[in-house]
Amino acid sequence: MKKLTTAAALLLTTTGAHAAGIDRNLTNYGTLFEPGNYVELSYAAVKPSVSGTYQAPFDTLGGSASTGVMSKDFSTLSGSLKYDLTPRLALGLFFNQPFGADADYPQGFYRGLSAEWDSNGQTIMMKYKVTPAISVYGGVRSIESEANIVIPSQLLGASTGQELGARAGQAGAAAQEKADLARAAGAAAAAAQADGDLAQAQQLGAQAAALAAQAQALQAQAIELGGQAQAILDPNSALTGRFTYTAHAEKDRQTSYVIGAAYEKPEIALRVAFTYESGYTHKFSTTETFGGADLPPSTTSISMPDVYTLDFQSGVAQDTLVFGSIRHATWSDWHVKPAGYANITGGEEVTGIDSDSTTYRLGVGRKFSDNVSGFVRVTYEPSNGDDLSRLAPTDGSTSFGVGGTYTRDAFKITGGVEYIKFGEGNDDPARTNTRFADNDAVAVGLSVGYRF
């Protein structure tokens, strides 16, 4: 039963493709409960497929009604070590890439929009066994992150481009009206001349000429305004236009703490553990540009979430285990608002998340022999109905995972595969209203553990 217990816990981080916020690779604190001394190395590869459909008029402005696949494939590497210092006291060391994002819009009106968030984290923990059934643990984690973003000219200048386009349409309509009046005056002048009223004909002819000149001037104005609007809204100038914005947040390292407690009953493979990971605030030194010109350097503060996790497992029959977790993260704290961007947009943020997230997981493990066990799990994150972030345009998810573990002597190899179906939504209903639906991802993971 112990081998099966370990395998079930491992899957929780082996194939991590998390829709909540910018979670990428969760720390596997379950290693603290491995018997004896134990070291583990895990690798996961994730292939997301996320795209959206533009709504009018943006479905025609960029030459494509689709954003194209804006999500890039990614992989993560993580490791953990548990070492018994005494029969009651154990040391835990962990490394991973806890947060990440990699968005790049290849086509349509958002073409050129890209964002990247990279991180790496290290955690040191101590676990103390208060009684045979109760243990407490805690420690410090250190996380380094950096980020880059490019907002194309046509997206940031959309309101200006649309305003110029509207003014071009108005000028064109006025030009047509003046041209119609000029034709009418010309016809009246011709009729007056035919009737022999030369003075009237001359007066009407002068009116016709003046109206025609006004029509020509208005038409020229319409063409000029239309050209300006096209230049702003054309994705071909996404990275070189007058409204192109870039930002680079330099590497910043911050620390936070982790505490938890667990209750165990080994004879039935029961374990219930509660873990709290405190939030923290990155303070990035930020360089920004707008239209190719440097903006004043600034510091951008971005709050990362508090996380509360309840993990549980229990044997329910001979060689059969049920396991799961409930994880709540305060992602509503996460907002990206560099000073320069806020100044040029009247106080807007680059991106942010409106609601917290809660993720539910439930699985079953089965031991087939002394060396082989398998497991299946379902993960569900309910949608919240908020406007989507273009950095991660999904709203909730449902995923299905399956995997197995092979144990031989001191070695253990675990593999898993997971299919994730993302929830749908719109990114900015008041403006672009791009629809993201029918998106998914596939993740595979492999872990190798050694007991010593």
Short mmCIF file of C-alpha atoms in Angstrom, two decimals:
data_model
loop_
_atom_site.label_atom_id
_atom_site.label_comp_id
_atom_site.label_asym_id
_atom_site.label_seq_id
_atom_site.Cartn_x
_atom_site.Cartn_y
_atom_site.Cartn_z
CA MET A 1 0.00 0.00 0.00
CA LYS A 2 2.90 2.39 0.64
CA LYS A 3 4.12 2.09 -2.95
CA LEU A 4 0.65 2.89 -4.21
CA THR A 5 0.40 5.85 -1.84
CA THR A 6 3.59 7.38 -3.21
CA ALA A 7 2.52 6.96 -6.82
CA ALA A 8 -0.83 8.62 -6.29
CA ALA A 9 0.71 11.66 -4.62
CA LEU A 10 3.35 11.99 -7.33
CA LEU A 11 0.87 12.41 -10.17
CA LEU A 12 -0.32 15.66 -8.64
CA THR A 13 2.82 17.39 -9.92
CA THR A 14 4.16 15.09 -12.64
CA THR A 15 1.75 16.34 -15.32
CA GLY A 16 1.06 19.90 -14.24
CA ALA A 17 -0.85 22.05 -16.74
CA HIS A 18 -2.79 24.41 -14.51
CA ALA A 19 -5.38 26.85 -15.77
CA ALA A 20 -5.55 28.88 -12.57
CA GLY A 21 -3.73 32.19 -12.90
CA ILE A 22 -0.21 31.62 -14.16
CA ASP A 23 0.45 28.48 -12.10
CA ARG A 24 2.84 26.20 -13.94
CA ASN A 25 4.58 23.63 -11.70
CA LEU A 26 3.42 23.06 -8.11
CA THR A 27 5.81 22.05 -5.33
CA ASN A 28 5.42 18.38 -4.40
CA TYR A 29 5.37 18.59 -0.60
CA GLY A 30 4.27 14.95 -0.54
CA THR A 31 7.96 14.04 -0.74
CA LEU A 32 8.19 14.96 2.97
CA PHE A 33 6.11 11.88 3.78
CA GLU A 34 8.27 9.37 1.89
CA PRO A 35 9.72 6.69 4.19
CA GLY A 36 13.48 6.96 4.72
CA ASN A 37 15.73 9.15 2.62
CA TYR A 38 14.44 9.91 -0.85
CA VAL A 39 15.39 12.00 -3.90
CA GLU A 40 13.24 12.61 -6.97
CA LEU A 41 13.59 14.36 -10.35
CA SER A 42 10.53 15.18 -12.49
CA TYR A 43 10.02 16.47 -16.03
CA ALA A 44 6.76 17.53 -17.68
CA ALA A 45 5.99 18.72 -21.23
CA VAL A 46 2.76 20.56 -22.01
CA LYS A 47 1.24 21.31 -25.42
CA PRO A 48 -1.62 23.82 -25.10
CA SER A 49 -3.80 24.86 -28.04
CA VAL A 50 -5.54 28.16 -27.28
CA SER A 51 -6.99 30.48 -29.93
CA GLY A 52 -9.78 33.01 -30.25
CA THR A 53 -12.21 34.46 -32.80
CA TYR A 54 -12.41 38.21 -33.39
CA GLN A 55 -15.77 39.95 -33.44
CA ALA A 56 -16.79 42.73 -35.87
CA PRO A 57 -15.18 45.04 -36.86
CA PHE A 58 -11.91 43.47 -35.66
CA ASP A 59 -12.50 40.27 -37.63
CA THR A 60 -11.66 42.15 -40.85
CA LEU A 61 -9.14 44.76 -39.67
CA GLY A 62 -6.25 42.32 -39.26
CA GLY A 63 -6.82 40.16 -42.31
CA SER A 64 -7.95 37.13 -40.27
CA ALA A 65 -10.98 36.28 -38.16
CA SER A 66 -8.85 34.09 -35.87
CA THR A 67 -6.05 34.92 -33.45
CA GLY A 68 -4.25 31.73 -34.42
CA VAL A 69 -2.79 29.53 -31.67
CA MET A 70 -1.36 32.04 -29.18
CA SER A 71 -0.18 29.55 -26.53
CA LYS A 72 3.34 28.16 -26.77
CA ASP A 73 4.43 24.69 -25.73
CA PHE A 74 6.46 24.55 -22.53
CA SER A 75 8.25 22.13 -20.24
CA THR A 76 9.18 22.13 -16.56
CA LEU A 77 11.87 20.47 -14.48
CA SER A 78 11.55 19.97 -10.74
CA GLY A 79 13.27 18.06 -8.01
CA SER A 80 12.95 17.23 -4.33
CA LEU A 81 14.98 15.67 -1.55
CA LYS A 82 13.86 14.33 1.82
CA TYR A 83 16.51 13.42 4.39
CA ASP A 84 15.90 12.11 7.91
CA LEU A 85 18.01 14.04 10.42
CA THR A 86 16.58 12.11 13.37
CA PRO A 87 13.75 9.58 13.72
CA ARG A 88 11.37 12.53 14.19
CA LEU A 89 12.97 15.38 12.24
CA ALA A 90 13.36 15.48 8.46
CA LEU A 91 14.82 18.00 6.01
CA GLY A 92 13.18 18.75 2.66
CA LEU A 93 14.71 20.58 -0.33
CA PHE A 94 12.74 21.48 -3.47
CA PHE A 95 13.23 23.32 -6.75
CA ASN A 96 10.73 24.05 -9.54
CA GLN A 97 9.34 26.69 -11.92
CA PRO A 98 6.16 27.63 -10.02
CA PHE A 99 4.79 30.33 -12.33
CA GLY A 100 4.97 30.98 -16.04
CA ALA A 101 3.26 32.25 -19.15
CA ASP A 102 4.20 32.40 -22.82
CA ALA A 103 1.70 34.07 -25.14
CA ASP A 104 2.35 35.14 -28.74
CA TYR A 105 -0.51 36.09 -31.08
CA PRO A 106 0.46 35.18 -34.68
CA GLN A 107 -2.38 36.59 -36.79
CA GLY A 108 -5.33 38.92 -37.03
CA PHE A 109 -5.87 42.14 -35.13
CA TYR A 110 -3.80 41.00 -32.09
CA ARG A 111 -0.80 40.05 -34.24
CA GLY A 112 2.41 41.03 -32.47
CA LEU A 113 0.92 40.89 -28.96
CA SER A 114 3.23 38.80 -26.80
CA ALA A 115 3.96 38.24 -23.12
CA GLU A 116 6.35 36.05 -21.19
CA TRP A 117 6.74 35.27 -17.49
CA ASP A 118 9.56 33.01 -16.28
CA SER A 119 10.29 31.90 -12.73
CA ASN A 120 12.37 29.51 -10.70
CA GLY A 121 11.88 28.63 -7.06
CA GLN A 122 13.75 26.93 -4.24
CA THR A 123 12.23 25.78 -0.97
CA ILE A 124 13.79 24.48 2.24
CA MET A 125 11.50 22.70 4.73
CA MET A 126 11.63 20.90 8.05
CA LYS A 127 9.09 18.29 9.14
CA TYR A 128 8.70 17.25 12.76
CA LYS A 129 6.75 14.20 13.88
CA VAL A 130 4.94 15.29 17.04
CA THR A 131 3.34 11.86 17.54
CA PRO A 132 3.24 8.75 15.34
CA ALA A 133 0.05 10.17 13.80
CA ILE A 134 0.60 13.94 13.78
CA SER A 135 3.35 15.94 12.11
CA VAL A 136 3.98 19.62 11.43
CA TYR A 137 6.17 21.16 8.78
CA GLY A 138 7.29 24.55 7.58
CA GLY A 139 9.97 26.44 5.76
CA VAL A 140 10.94 29.23 3.43
CA ARG A 141 10.66 29.45 -0.33
CA SER A 142 12.57 31.83 -2.58
CA ILE A 143 11.17 32.66 -6.02
CA GLU A 144 12.83 34.63 -8.82
CA SER A 145 10.73 35.94 -11.71
CA GLU A 146 11.09 38.17 -14.77
CA ALA A 147 8.64 39.24 -17.46
CA ASN A 148 8.40 40.84 -20.90
CA ILE A 149 5.45 42.20 -22.83
CA VAL A 150 4.85 43.73 -26.26
CA ILE A 151 1.54 45.43 -27.09
CA PRO A 152 1.25 46.13 -30.83
CA SER A 153 0.48 49.58 -32.18
CA GLN A 154 -2.90 48.63 -33.64
CA LEU A 155 -4.17 47.28 -30.31
CA LEU A 156 -3.10 50.16 -28.10
CA GLY A 157 -4.10 52.70 -30.76
CA ALA A 158 -7.41 51.03 -31.60
CA SER A 159 -9.59 53.80 -30.18
CA THR A 160 -7.60 56.49 -32.00
CA GLY A 161 -7.67 54.49 -35.23
CA GLN A 162 -11.41 53.93 -34.98
CA GLU A 163 -11.98 57.62 -34.24
CA LEU A 164 -9.93 58.61 -37.29
CA GLY A 165 -11.80 56.05 -39.37
CA ALA A 166 -15.13 57.50 -38.22
CA ARG A 167 -13.97 61.02 -39.07
CA ALA A 168 -12.83 59.80 -42.48
CA GLY A 169 -16.29 58.35 -43.07
CA GLN A 170 -17.92 61.61 -42.05
CA ALA A 171 -15.64 63.61 -44.36
CA GLY A 172 -16.37 61.22 -47.21
CA ALA A 173 -20.12 61.56 -46.66
CA ALA A 174 -19.83 65.36 -46.58
CA ALA A 175 -17.77 65.27 -49.79
CA GLN A 176 -20.46 63.21 -51.50
CA GLU A 177 -23.13 65.67 -50.34
CA LYS A 178 -21.15 68.65 -51.70
CA ALA A 179 -20.55 66.83 -54.98
CA ASP A 180 -24.29 66.17 -55.37
CA LEU A 181 -25.03 69.86 -54.72
CA ALA A 182 -22.36 70.87 -57.23
CA ARG A 183 -23.91 68.66 -59.90
CA ALA A 184 -27.35 70.11 -59.17
CA ALA A 185 -26.01 73.68 -59.39
CA GLY A 186 -24.24 72.85 -62.65
CA ALA A 187 -27.42 71.45 -64.14
CA ALA A 188 -29.34 74.57 -63.07
CA ALA A 189 -26.64 76.81 -64.61
CA ALA A 190 -26.92 74.92 -67.91
CA ALA A 191 -30.71 75.33 -67.89
CA ALA A 192 -30.44 79.08 -67.18
CA GLN A 193 -28.00 79.50 -70.03
CA ALA A 194 -30.35 77.64 -72.37
CA ASP A 195 -33.13 80.05 -71.36
CA GLY A 196 -30.86 82.99 -72.15
CA ASP A 197 -30.49 84.09 -68.52
CA LEU A 198 -26.73 84.54 -68.65
CA ALA A 199 -26.44 86.33 -65.29
CA GLN A 200 -28.25 83.49 -63.48
CA ALA A 201 -26.21 80.93 -65.36
CA GLN A 202 -22.98 82.63 -64.35
CA GLN A 203 -24.03 82.79 -60.68
CA LEU A 204 -25.09 79.14 -60.59
CA GLY A 205 -21.91 78.12 -62.37
CA ALA A 206 -19.82 79.86 -59.72
CA GLN A 207 -21.78 78.03 -56.99
CA ALA A 208 -21.21 74.71 -58.75
CA ALA A 209 -17.46 75.37 -58.99
CA ALA A 210 -17.24 76.34 -55.30
CA LEU A 211 -19.20 73.25 -54.20
CA ALA A 212 -17.03 71.01 -56.38
CA ALA A 213 -13.90 72.50 -54.79
CA GLN A 214 -15.31 71.87 -51.31
CA ALA A 215 -16.18 68.30 -52.28
CA GLN A 216 -12.65 67.75 -53.56
CA ALA A 217 -11.13 69.15 -50.35
CA LEU A 218 -13.38 66.99 -48.18
CA GLN A 219 -12.54 63.93 -50.25
CA ALA A 220 -8.83 64.63 -49.80
CA GLN A 221 -9.39 64.98 -46.05
CA ALA A 222 -11.30 61.68 -45.98
CA ILE A 223 -8.45 59.94 -47.81
CA GLU A 224 -5.85 61.40 -45.44
CA LEU A 225 -7.81 60.45 -42.31
CA GLY A 226 -8.49 56.98 -43.70
CA GLY A 227 -4.79 56.53 -44.39
CA GLN A 228 -3.92 57.55 -40.84
CA ALA A 229 -6.51 55.13 -39.44
CA GLN A 230 -5.22 52.32 -41.66
CA ALA A 231 -1.63 53.00 -40.59
CA ILE A 232 -2.60 52.70 -36.92
CA LEU A 233 -4.86 49.65 -37.30
CA ASP A 234 -2.62 47.73 -39.73
CA PRO A 235 -0.96 44.74 -37.96
CA ASN A 236 1.90 44.96 -40.48
CA SER A 237 3.23 47.87 -38.39
CA ALA A 238 2.50 46.12 -35.08
CA LEU A 239 6.04 46.43 -33.74
CA THR A 240 7.03 49.74 -35.36
CA GLY A 241 3.88 51.87 -35.13
CA ARG A 242 3.41 55.09 -33.22
CA PHE A 243 1.50 53.30 -30.43
CA THR A 244 3.73 50.22 -29.97
CA TYR A 245 4.43 49.55 -26.28
CA THR A 246 7.08 47.32 -24.70
CA ALA A 247 8.03 46.56 -21.11
CA HIS A 248 10.77 44.49 -19.51
CA ALA A 249 10.58 43.58 -15.83
CA GLU A 250 14.06 42.65 -14.66
CA LYS A 251 14.69 39.60 -12.48
CA ASP A 252 13.42 40.01 -8.93
CA ARG A 253 13.73 37.52 -6.09
CA GLN A 254 11.40 37.44 -3.10
CA THR A 255 10.81 35.05 -0.20
CA SER A 256 7.73 33.75 1.57
CA TYR A 257 6.97 31.02 4.05
CA VAL A 258 5.22 27.64 4.03
CA ILE A 259 3.57 25.95 7.01
CA GLY A 260 1.46 22.84 7.34
CA ALA A 261 0.24 19.96 9.45
CA ALA A 262 -0.73 16.38 8.72
CA TYR A 263 -2.54 13.44 10.27
CA GLU A 264 -1.58 9.88 9.24
CA LYS A 265 -2.83 6.38 9.85
CA PRO A 266 -0.41 4.17 7.90
CA GLU A 267 -2.28 0.87 8.37
CA ILE A 268 -5.03 2.15 6.04
CA ALA A 269 -2.78 4.51 4.01
CA LEU A 270 -4.69 7.48 5.43
CA ARG A 271 -3.12 10.91 5.30
CA VAL A 272 -4.74 14.34 5.51
CA ALA A 273 -2.44 17.35 5.14
CA PHE A 274 -3.13 21.07 5.11
CA THR A 275 -0.52 23.43 3.64
CA TYR A 276 -0.43 27.22 3.55
CA GLU A 277 1.92 29.08 1.19
CA SER A 278 2.06 32.80 1.94
CA GLY A 279 1.77 35.34 -0.82
CA TYR A 280 4.46 37.89 -1.54
CA THR A 281 5.04 40.93 -3.74
CA HIS A 282 7.55 41.17 -6.58
CA LYS A 283 9.08 44.62 -7.05
CA PHE A 284 10.38 44.66 -10.61
CA SER A 285 12.74 47.30 -11.97
CA THR A 286 10.88 48.09 -15.19
CA THR A 287 11.95 49.64 -18.50
CA GLU A 288 9.19 50.72 -20.89
CA THR A 289 9.00 52.18 -24.39
CA PHE A 290 6.13 53.80 -26.28
CA GLY A 291 6.30 54.48 -30.00
CA GLY A 292 10.03 53.69 -29.91
CA ALA A 293 10.77 56.29 -27.20
CA ASP A 294 11.95 55.36 -23.71
CA LEU A 295 9.61 56.05 -20.81
CA PRO A 296 10.99 56.95 -17.36
CA PRO A 297 12.27 53.89 -15.44
CA SER A 298 10.01 52.72 -12.65
CA THR A 299 9.29 49.93 -10.16
CA THR A 300 6.31 47.66 -10.79
CA SER A 301 4.82 45.86 -7.79
CA ILE A 302 2.96 42.61 -8.54
CA SER A 303 1.37 40.62 -5.73
CA MET A 304 1.47 36.83 -5.92
CA PRO A 305 -1.31 34.77 -4.30
CA ASP A 306 -1.74 33.13 -0.93
CA VAL A 307 -2.38 29.41 -1.46
CA TYR A 308 -4.32 27.02 0.81
CA THR A 309 -4.17 23.31 -0.03
CA LEU A 310 -5.91 20.33 1.56
CA ASP A 311 -4.48 16.98 0.39
CA PHE A 312 -6.01 13.66 1.38
CA GLN A 313 -5.68 9.96 0.63
CA SER A 314 -7.02 6.77 2.12
CA GLY A 315 -7.16 3.10 1.36
CA VAL A 316 -10.70 2.00 0.55
CA ALA A 317 -10.11 -1.67 -0.29
CA GLN A 318 -7.27 -4.14 -0.62
CA ASP A 319 -4.63 -2.51 -2.88
CA THR A 320 -6.97 0.39 -3.74
CA LEU A 321 -6.49 4.01 -2.75
CA VAL A 322 -8.58 7.17 -3.16
CA PHE A 323 -6.70 10.47 -3.22
CA GLY A 324 -7.44 14.11 -3.95
CA SER A 325 -6.97 17.74 -3.04
CA ILE A 326 -8.69 21.10 -2.76
CA ARG A 327 -6.51 24.10 -3.59
CA HIS A 328 -7.53 27.75 -3.23
CA ALA A 329 -5.34 30.59 -4.55
CA THR A 330 -6.03 34.31 -4.17
CA TRP A 331 -5.31 35.20 -7.81
CA SER A 332 -7.47 38.32 -7.51
CA ASP A 333 -4.37 39.91 -5.93
CA TRP A 334 -2.47 39.61 -9.24
CA HIS A 335 -2.46 42.76 -11.37
CA VAL A 336 0.16 44.10 -13.79
CA LYS A 337 0.18 47.90 -13.98
CA PRO A 338 3.53 49.51 -14.91
CA ALA A 339 3.68 53.26 -14.24
CA GLY A 340 4.41 54.29 -17.83
CA TYR A 341 1.57 52.23 -19.25
CA ALA A 342 -0.85 53.63 -16.68
CA ASN A 343 0.18 57.18 -17.60
CA ILE A 344 -0.37 56.77 -21.35
CA THR A 345 -3.68 54.92 -20.99
CA GLY A 346 -5.30 57.00 -18.29
CA GLY A 347 -4.76 54.53 -15.45
CA GLU A 348 -5.38 51.17 -17.14
CA GLU A 349 -3.48 47.97 -16.29
CA VAL A 350 -1.72 45.71 -18.78
CA THR A 351 -3.49 42.63 -17.44
CA GLY A 352 -4.94 41.22 -14.25
CA ILE A 353 -7.17 38.55 -12.73
CA ASP A 354 -10.50 39.48 -11.16
CA SER A 355 -11.33 36.37 -9.10
CA ASP A 356 -9.65 33.82 -6.86
CA SER A 357 -9.49 30.21 -8.03
CA THR A 358 -10.36 26.91 -6.38
CA THR A 359 -9.22 23.63 -7.91
CA TYR A 360 -10.63 20.20 -7.00
CA ARG A 361 -8.88 16.89 -7.72
CA LEU A 362 -10.03 13.33 -7.13
CA GLY A 363 -8.34 10.10 -8.15
CA VAL A 364 -8.11 6.36 -7.60
CA GLY A 365 -4.92 4.29 -7.43
CA ARG A 366 -4.61 0.54 -7.79
CA LYS A 367 -1.70 -1.76 -6.94
CA PHE A 368 -1.44 -4.57 -9.50
CA SER A 369 1.69 -6.27 -8.17
CA ASP A 370 4.62 -5.60 -5.86
CA ASN A 371 6.26 -3.62 -8.68
CA VAL A 372 3.43 -2.08 -10.69
CA SER A 373 0.60 0.30 -9.79
CA GLY A 374 -1.64 2.62 -11.78
CA PHE A 375 -3.94 5.56 -11.19
CA VAL A 376 -6.53 7.82 -12.78
CA ARG A 377 -7.65 11.29 -11.69
CA VAL A 378 -10.07 14.08 -12.56
CA THR A 379 -9.32 17.76 -11.93
CA TYR A 380 -11.92 20.50 -12.02
CA GLU A 381 -11.58 24.25 -11.74
CA PRO A 382 -14.95 26.04 -12.06
CA SER A 383 -15.27 29.04 -14.34
CA ASN A 384 -15.90 32.44 -12.76
CA GLY A 385 -17.40 34.35 -15.71
CA ASP A 386 -14.83 37.17 -15.56
CA ASP A 387 -13.35 38.91 -18.58
CA LEU A 388 -10.40 36.84 -19.80
CA SER A 389 -6.79 37.96 -19.62
CA ARG A 390 -5.06 37.93 -23.02
CA LEU A 391 -2.01 36.52 -21.24
CA ALA A 392 -3.95 33.35 -20.31
CA PRO A 393 -7.39 33.52 -22.00
CA THR A 394 -9.15 30.59 -20.33
CA ASP A 395 -11.85 30.40 -17.68
CA GLY A 396 -11.71 27.23 -15.62
CA SER A 397 -10.89 23.74 -16.83
CA THR A 398 -11.67 20.04 -16.59
CA SER A 399 -8.88 17.50 -16.99
CA PHE A 400 -8.47 13.74 -17.02
CA GLY A 401 -5.18 12.03 -16.15
CA VAL A 402 -3.87 8.48 -16.15
CA GLY A 403 -0.50 7.01 -15.25
CA GLY A 404 1.48 4.29 -13.61
CA THR A 405 4.50 3.52 -11.43
CA TYR A 406 7.14 0.82 -11.72
CA THR A 407 9.26 0.09 -8.63
CA ARG A 408 12.43 -1.99 -8.58
CA ASP A 409 14.76 -2.16 -5.59
CA ALA A 410 15.50 1.46 -4.55
CA PHE A 411 14.30 2.99 -7.83
CA LYS A 412 10.83 4.17 -8.78
CA ILE A 413 9.72 5.42 -12.20
CA THR A 414 6.37 7.14 -12.65
CA GLY A 415 4.78 8.38 -15.87
CA GLY A 416 1.50 10.10 -16.61
CA VAL A 417 -0.52 11.80 -19.32
CA GLU A 418 -3.29 14.34 -18.89
CA TYR A 419 -5.87 15.93 -21.19
CA ILE A 420 -7.14 19.39 -20.20
CA LYS A 421 -10.28 21.04 -21.59
CA PHE A 422 -10.31 24.80 -20.94
CA GLY A 423 -13.37 26.89 -20.18
CA GLU A 424 -14.45 29.58 -22.65
CA GLY A 425 -15.07 33.30 -22.43
CA ASN A 426 -14.43 36.76 -23.91
CA ASP A 427 -11.40 38.96 -23.29
CA ASP A 428 -12.84 42.51 -23.34
CA PRO A 429 -16.61 42.69 -23.94
CA ALA A 430 -16.64 46.50 -23.89
CA ARG A 431 -14.15 46.77 -26.77
CA THR A 432 -12.63 43.93 -28.80
CA ASN A 433 -14.86 41.17 -27.33
CA THR A 434 -12.68 38.39 -28.77
CA ARG A 435 -14.15 34.93 -28.11
CA PHE A 436 -11.93 32.09 -26.83
CA ALA A 437 -13.60 28.67 -27.00
CA ASP A 438 -12.92 25.00 -27.80
CA ASN A 439 -9.38 25.13 -26.40
CA ASP A 440 -7.42 22.33 -24.76
CA ALA A 441 -3.99 20.99 -23.82
CA VAL A 442 -2.13 17.71 -23.48
CA ALA A 443 0.54 17.13 -20.83
CA VAL A 444 2.94 14.25 -20.23
CA GLY A 445 5.24 13.76 -17.28
CA LEU A 446 7.98 11.47 -16.04
CA SER A 447 9.53 11.15 -12.58
CA VAL A 448 12.45 9.10 -11.34
CA GLY A 449 12.87 8.53 -7.61
CA TYR A 450 15.61 6.86 -5.59
CA ARG A 451 15.46 5.72 -1.98
CA PHE A 452 18.70 5.65 0.01
#
